[in-house]
Amino acid sequence: MPTIVRDSISQQVYEDLVIRIRNREILPGTRLVVNTLRDEYNVSSTPIRDALSLLYRYGFVENLGNSRYAVITVTRKLVEDLIEWNYHMTLLGIQISLARGKDYTYCHLKEAVDAFLSCGEEDTPLSVRLYADVWNTFVDYTGNECIARMADPLMGVFAVAFGDYTEVFPHKSSVQVCQDLLQAFEENNMDLAIQAVEQVNECFRGYVDRHTFPSL
């Protein structure tokens, strides 16, 4: 493991740990120990603690107390509950955004959609990450800080459960969702926006039906 350069060290450690968790290099249930990570990344304890705090905020790990963390073990019930919660929360975010007028959210959303549609890849970690960025961008620009902060932990839990998402979101359906979402904002069309959200929900639920989760 190369030494992390001293430029936003905590963020770099966090991003590297996220990649390792997504790629199953660090498995659910694995304890993340400050001293071990400090030696592994060749940095001080402070950026390691900060990176672990970020992982906790975004749902990748659970807090065991006394600054001890472990990668979250995701059960079927937890994922099903979060998918349902995410569905209703996203619908609320769309209602708020459309009520404010499209300009507040639309320009940021379109930028994220354009990046996804122009990446030139299908069903790769990059294309699916860019697709996830569409929804992360949407949540960030709903104009409701409460929704954005409540959505933060979903990212990590879904990443631990679904890895890089390539099996969750087929490219063709992802493209259609993005097109429907943009059109919904352009036309202030709530029905089309709901259709996009429901398609995402179906992808999540279809994966859950095909996936084996640990029994706790």
mmCIF file of C-alpha atoms in Angstrom:
data_model
loop_
_atom_site.group_PDB
_atom_site.id
_atom_site.type_symbol
_atom_site.label_atom_id
_atom_site.label_comp_id
_atom_site.label_asym_id
_atom_site.label_seq_id
_atom_site.Cartn_x
_atom_site.Cartn_y
_atom_site.Cartn_z
ATOM 1 C CA MET A 1 0.000 0.000 0.000
ATOM 2 C CA PRO A 2 1.577 3.329 -1.060
ATOM 3 C CA THR A 3 1.985 6.146 1.413
ATOM 4 C CA ILE A 4 -0.851 8.682 1.297
ATOM 5 C CA VAL A 5 0.434 12.142 0.402
ATOM 6 C CA ARG A 6 -0.432 14.954 2.764
ATOM 7 C CA ASP A 7 -3.217 16.542 0.791
ATOM 8 C CA SER A 8 -6.676 15.957 2.266
ATOM 9 C CA ILE A 9 -5.275 12.848 3.889
ATOM 10 C CA SER A 10 -8.470 11.903 5.696
ATOM 11 C CA GLN A 11 -10.497 12.131 2.480
ATOM 12 C CA GLN A 12 -7.977 10.037 0.577
ATOM 13 C CA VAL A 13 -7.942 7.333 3.233
ATOM 14 C CA TYR A 14 -11.737 7.384 3.317
ATOM 15 C CA GLU A 15 -12.034 7.059 -0.468
ATOM 16 C CA ASP A 16 -9.515 4.222 -0.570
ATOM 17 C CA LEU A 17 -11.347 2.336 2.179
ATOM 18 C CA VAL A 18 -14.636 2.825 0.312
ATOM 19 C CA ILE A 19 -13.120 1.254 -2.804
ATOM 20 C CA ARG A 20 -11.773 -1.673 -0.808
ATOM 21 C CA ILE A 21 -15.147 -2.233 0.852
ATOM 22 C CA ARG A 22 -17.002 -2.041 -2.471
ATOM 23 C CA ASN A 23 -14.546 -4.484 -4.056
ATOM 24 C CA ARG A 24 -14.925 -6.909 -1.137
ATOM 25 C CA GLU A 25 -11.255 -6.566 -0.217
ATOM 26 C CA ILE A 26 -12.592 -5.646 3.232
ATOM 27 C CA LEU A 27 -15.546 -7.869 4.078
ATOM 28 C CA PRO A 28 -18.662 -7.139 6.169
ATOM 29 C CA GLY A 29 -17.954 -7.665 9.858
ATOM 30 C CA THR A 30 -14.262 -6.797 9.518
ATOM 31 C CA ARG A 31 -13.034 -4.610 12.369
ATOM 32 C CA LEU A 32 -11.189 -1.456 11.370
ATOM 33 C CA VAL A 33 -8.494 -0.733 13.940
ATOM 34 C CA VAL A 34 -6.911 2.719 14.097
ATOM 35 C CA ASN A 35 -3.399 1.473 14.872
ATOM 36 C CA THR A 36 -3.474 -1.135 12.108
ATOM 37 C CA LEU A 37 -4.739 1.338 9.506
ATOM 38 C CA ARG A 38 -2.270 3.970 10.694
ATOM 39 C CA ASP A 39 0.617 1.608 9.998
ATOM 40 C CA GLU A 40 -0.903 0.397 6.741
ATOM 41 C CA TYR A 41 -1.339 3.897 5.312
ATOM 42 C CA ASN A 42 1.757 5.309 6.992
ATOM 43 C CA VAL A 43 -0.055 8.326 8.423
ATOM 44 C CA SER A 44 -0.870 9.588 11.897
ATOM 45 C CA SER A 45 -3.890 8.423 13.902
ATOM 46 C CA THR A 46 -5.886 11.632 13.401
ATOM 47 C CA PRO A 47 -6.665 11.240 9.669
ATOM 48 C CA ILE A 48 -7.490 7.579 10.263
ATOM 49 C CA ARG A 49 -10.028 8.536 12.936
ATOM 50 C CA ASP A 50 -11.458 11.216 10.658
ATOM 51 C CA ALA A 51 -11.761 8.729 7.783
ATOM 52 C CA LEU A 52 -13.518 6.233 10.055
ATOM 53 C CA SER A 53 -15.899 8.964 11.182
ATOM 54 C CA LEU A 54 -16.756 9.623 7.524
ATOM 55 C CA LEU A 55 -17.315 5.926 6.931
ATOM 56 C CA TYR A 56 -19.671 5.916 9.900
ATOM 57 C CA ARG A 57 -21.561 8.992 8.713
ATOM 58 C CA TYR A 58 -22.101 7.431 5.290
ATOM 59 C CA GLY A 59 -23.206 4.057 6.614
ATOM 60 C CA PHE A 60 -20.232 1.862 5.691
ATOM 61 C CA VAL A 61 -19.381 0.906 9.263
ATOM 62 C CA GLU A 62 -21.009 0.523 12.643
ATOM 63 C CA ASN A 63 -19.640 2.113 15.788
ATOM 64 C CA LEU A 64 -18.655 -0.486 18.375
ATOM 65 C CA GLY A 65 -17.776 2.146 20.977
ATOM 66 C CA ASN A 66 -14.426 3.458 22.216
ATOM 67 C CA SER A 67 -13.428 4.534 18.676
ATOM 68 C CA ARG A 68 -13.825 0.975 17.388
ATOM 69 C CA TYR A 69 -15.598 0.322 14.100
ATOM 70 C CA ALA A 70 -16.540 -2.656 11.927
ATOM 71 C CA VAL A 71 -17.810 -2.837 8.364
ATOM 72 C CA ILE A 72 -21.566 -3.135 8.655
ATOM 73 C CA THR A 73 -23.100 -6.576 8.192
ATOM 74 C CA VAL A 74 -26.125 -6.094 5.976
ATOM 75 C CA THR A 75 -29.212 -8.261 6.471
ATOM 76 C CA ARG A 76 -32.120 -8.695 4.091
ATOM 77 C CA LYS A 77 -34.494 -6.886 6.458
ATOM 78 C CA LEU A 78 -32.146 -3.916 6.824
ATOM 79 C CA VAL A 79 -31.833 -3.547 3.050
ATOM 80 C CA GLU A 80 -35.560 -3.973 2.456
ATOM 81 C CA ASP A 81 -36.356 -1.357 5.101
ATOM 82 C CA LEU A 82 -33.822 1.068 3.639
ATOM 83 C CA ILE A 83 -35.100 0.564 0.097
ATOM 84 C CA GLU A 84 -38.606 1.402 1.268
ATOM 85 C CA TRP A 85 -37.341 4.398 3.210
ATOM 86 C CA ASN A 86 -35.247 5.554 0.259
ATOM 87 C CA TYR A 87 -38.245 5.249 -2.073
ATOM 88 C CA HIS A 88 -40.496 7.474 0.014
ATOM 89 C CA MET A 89 -37.712 9.917 0.809
ATOM 90 C CA THR A 90 -36.851 10.281 -2.890
ATOM 91 C CA LEU A 91 -40.489 10.938 -3.732
ATOM 92 C CA LEU A 92 -40.577 13.635 -1.070
ATOM 93 C CA GLY A 93 -37.391 15.153 -2.486
ATOM 94 C CA ILE A 94 -38.912 15.285 -5.968
ATOM 95 C CA GLN A 95 -42.040 16.954 -4.641
ATOM 96 C CA ILE A 96 -39.921 19.590 -2.895
ATOM 97 C CA SER A 97 -37.733 20.147 -5.961
ATOM 98 C CA LEU A 98 -40.598 20.457 -8.429
ATOM 99 C CA ALA A 99 -42.446 22.799 -6.062
ATOM 100 C CA ARG A 100 -39.415 25.097 -6.011
ATOM 101 C CA GLY A 101 -39.173 25.175 -9.796
ATOM 102 C CA LYS A 102 -36.760 23.123 -11.865
ATOM 103 C CA ASP A 103 -33.789 25.523 -11.967
ATOM 104 C CA TYR A 104 -32.558 24.887 -8.421
ATOM 105 C CA THR A 105 -32.018 21.172 -8.932
ATOM 106 C CA TYR A 106 -32.159 20.726 -12.692
ATOM 107 C CA CYS A 107 -28.829 22.243 -13.759
ATOM 108 C CA HIS A 108 -26.871 20.107 -11.272
ATOM 109 C CA LEU A 109 -28.890 17.013 -12.120
ATOM 110 C CA LYS A 110 -28.378 17.516 -15.859
ATOM 111 C CA GLU A 111 -24.628 17.832 -15.382
ATOM 112 C CA ALA A 112 -24.537 14.493 -13.524
ATOM 113 C CA VAL A 113 -26.786 12.813 -16.108
ATOM 114 C CA ASP A 114 -24.639 14.118 -18.987
ATOM 115 C CA ALA A 115 -21.517 12.713 -17.310
ATOM 116 C CA PHE A 116 -23.189 9.311 -17.017
ATOM 117 C CA LEU A 117 -24.575 9.243 -20.566
ATOM 118 C CA SER A 118 -21.299 10.369 -22.117
ATOM 119 C CA CYS A 119 -18.954 8.016 -20.248
ATOM 120 C CA GLY A 120 -18.993 5.522 -23.123
ATOM 121 C CA GLU A 121 -19.122 2.482 -20.853
ATOM 122 C CA GLU A 122 -21.888 0.065 -19.940
ATOM 123 C CA ASP A 123 -22.233 -2.047 -16.805
ATOM 124 C CA THR A 124 -18.780 -1.171 -15.496
ATOM 125 C CA PRO A 125 -17.869 0.175 -12.040
ATOM 126 C CA LEU A 126 -17.308 3.607 -13.636
ATOM 127 C CA SER A 127 -20.648 3.772 -15.436
ATOM 128 C CA VAL A 128 -22.570 2.582 -12.397
ATOM 129 C CA ARG A 129 -20.715 4.995 -10.106
ATOM 130 C CA LEU A 130 -21.664 7.854 -12.439
ATOM 131 C CA TYR A 131 -25.254 6.630 -12.361
ATOM 132 C CA ALA A 132 -25.155 6.583 -8.555
ATOM 133 C CA ASP A 133 -23.773 10.139 -8.727
ATOM 134 C CA VAL A 134 -26.984 11.174 -10.493
ATOM 135 C CA TRP A 135 -29.024 10.210 -7.473
ATOM 136 C CA ASN A 136 -26.475 11.529 -4.986
ATOM 137 C CA THR A 137 -26.569 14.848 -6.841
ATOM 138 C CA PHE A 138 -30.338 14.861 -6.795
ATOM 139 C CA VAL A 139 -30.406 14.304 -3.038
ATOM 140 C CA ASP A 140 -27.801 17.036 -2.476
ATOM 141 C CA TYR A 141 -29.843 19.590 -4.426
ATOM 142 C CA THR A 142 -33.370 18.867 -3.284
ATOM 143 C CA GLY A 143 -33.166 22.074 -1.294
ATOM 144 C CA ASN A 144 -33.874 20.192 1.910
ATOM 145 C CA GLU A 145 -30.838 19.636 4.127
ATOM 146 C CA CYS A 146 -32.749 17.187 6.310
ATOM 147 C CA ILE A 147 -33.358 14.824 3.386
ATOM 148 C CA ALA A 148 -29.745 15.079 2.268
ATOM 149 C CA ARG A 149 -28.398 14.231 5.733
ATOM 150 C CA MET A 150 -30.896 11.406 6.230
ATOM 151 C CA ALA A 151 -29.860 9.915 2.882
ATOM 152 C CA ASP A 152 -26.138 9.905 3.736
ATOM 153 C CA PRO A 153 -26.093 6.507 5.530
ATOM 154 C CA LEU A 154 -27.910 4.814 2.657
ATOM 155 C CA MET A 155 -24.895 5.145 0.389
ATOM 156 C CA GLY A 156 -22.648 3.019 2.559
ATOM 157 C CA VAL A 157 -25.208 0.367 3.424
ATOM 158 C CA PHE A 158 -26.106 -0.090 -0.237
ATOM 159 C CA ALA A 159 -22.433 -0.166 -1.203
ATOM 160 C CA VAL A 160 -21.699 -2.888 1.342
ATOM 161 C CA ALA A 161 -24.767 -4.850 0.232
ATOM 162 C CA PHE A 162 -24.418 -4.345 -3.510
ATOM 163 C CA GLY A 163 -20.708 -3.762 -4.099
ATOM 164 C CA ASP A 164 -20.173 -1.654 -7.213
ATOM 165 C CA TYR A 165 -23.898 -1.835 -8.180
ATOM 166 C CA THR A 166 -23.187 -3.379 -11.599
ATOM 167 C CA GLU A 167 -25.558 -6.265 -10.862
ATOM 168 C CA VAL A 168 -28.248 -3.962 -9.521
ATOM 169 C CA PHE A 169 -28.749 -1.449 -12.327
ATOM 170 C CA PRO A 170 -28.712 -2.713 -15.939
ATOM 171 C CA HIS A 171 -27.366 0.011 -18.211
ATOM 172 C CA LYS A 172 -30.421 0.211 -20.455
ATOM 173 C CA SER A 173 -32.808 0.800 -17.560
ATOM 174 C CA SER A 174 -30.387 3.293 -15.986
ATOM 175 C CA VAL A 175 -30.340 5.351 -19.182
ATOM 176 C CA GLN A 176 -34.131 5.328 -19.322
ATOM 177 C CA VAL A 177 -34.391 6.416 -15.690
ATOM 178 C CA CYS A 178 -32.041 9.349 -16.290
ATOM 179 C CA GLN A 179 -33.934 10.443 -19.386
ATOM 180 C CA ASP A 180 -37.273 10.196 -17.583
ATOM 181 C CA LEU A 181 -35.943 12.130 -14.600
ATOM 182 C CA LEU A 182 -34.636 14.992 -16.730
ATOM 183 C CA GLN A 183 -37.827 15.129 -18.764
ATOM 184 C CA ALA A 184 -39.856 15.170 -15.556
ATOM 185 C CA PHE A 185 -38.008 18.290 -14.399
ATOM 186 C CA GLU A 186 -38.204 19.928 -17.824
ATOM 187 C CA GLU A 187 -41.974 19.421 -17.948
ATOM 188 C CA ASN A 188 -42.679 19.643 -14.211
ATOM 189 C CA ASN A 189 -44.191 16.175 -14.648
ATOM 190 C CA MET A 190 -44.641 14.455 -11.295
ATOM 191 C CA ASP A 191 -46.001 11.246 -12.826
ATOM 192 C CA LEU A 192 -42.873 10.794 -14.954
ATOM 193 C CA ALA A 193 -40.648 11.501 -11.959
ATOM 194 C CA ILE A 194 -42.508 8.869 -9.939
ATOM 195 C CA GLN A 195 -42.050 6.432 -12.823
ATOM 196 C CA ALA A 196 -38.276 6.975 -12.669
ATOM 197 C CA VAL A 197 -38.181 6.436 -8.913
ATOM 198 C CA GLU A 198 -40.281 3.290 -9.187
ATOM 199 C CA GLN A 199 -37.912 1.878 -11.819
ATOM 200 C CA VAL A 200 -34.986 2.372 -9.441
ATOM 201 C CA ASN A 201 -36.987 0.736 -6.669
ATOM 202 C CA GLU A 202 -37.706 -2.272 -8.897
ATOM 203 C CA CYS A 203 -33.985 -2.667 -9.647
ATOM 204 C CA PHE A 204 -33.153 -2.668 -5.942
ATOM 205 C CA ARG A 205 -35.902 -5.144 -5.100
ATOM 206 C CA GLY A 206 -35.028 -7.405 -8.020
ATOM 207 C CA TYR A 207 -31.471 -7.641 -6.755
ATOM 208 C CA VAL A 208 -32.599 -8.336 -3.200
ATOM 209 C CA ASP A 209 -34.751 -11.215 -4.487
ATOM 210 C CA ARG A 210 -31.699 -12.733 -6.227
ATOM 211 C CA HIS A 211 -29.188 -12.085 -3.452
ATOM 212 C CA THR A 212 -28.273 -14.172 -0.420
ATOM 213 C CA PHE A 213 -27.860 -12.255 2.811
ATOM 214 C CA PRO A 214 -26.321 -13.509 6.050
ATOM 215 C CA SER A 215 -28.673 -14.783 8.728
ATOM 216 C CA LEU A 216 -28.080 -13.107 12.059
#
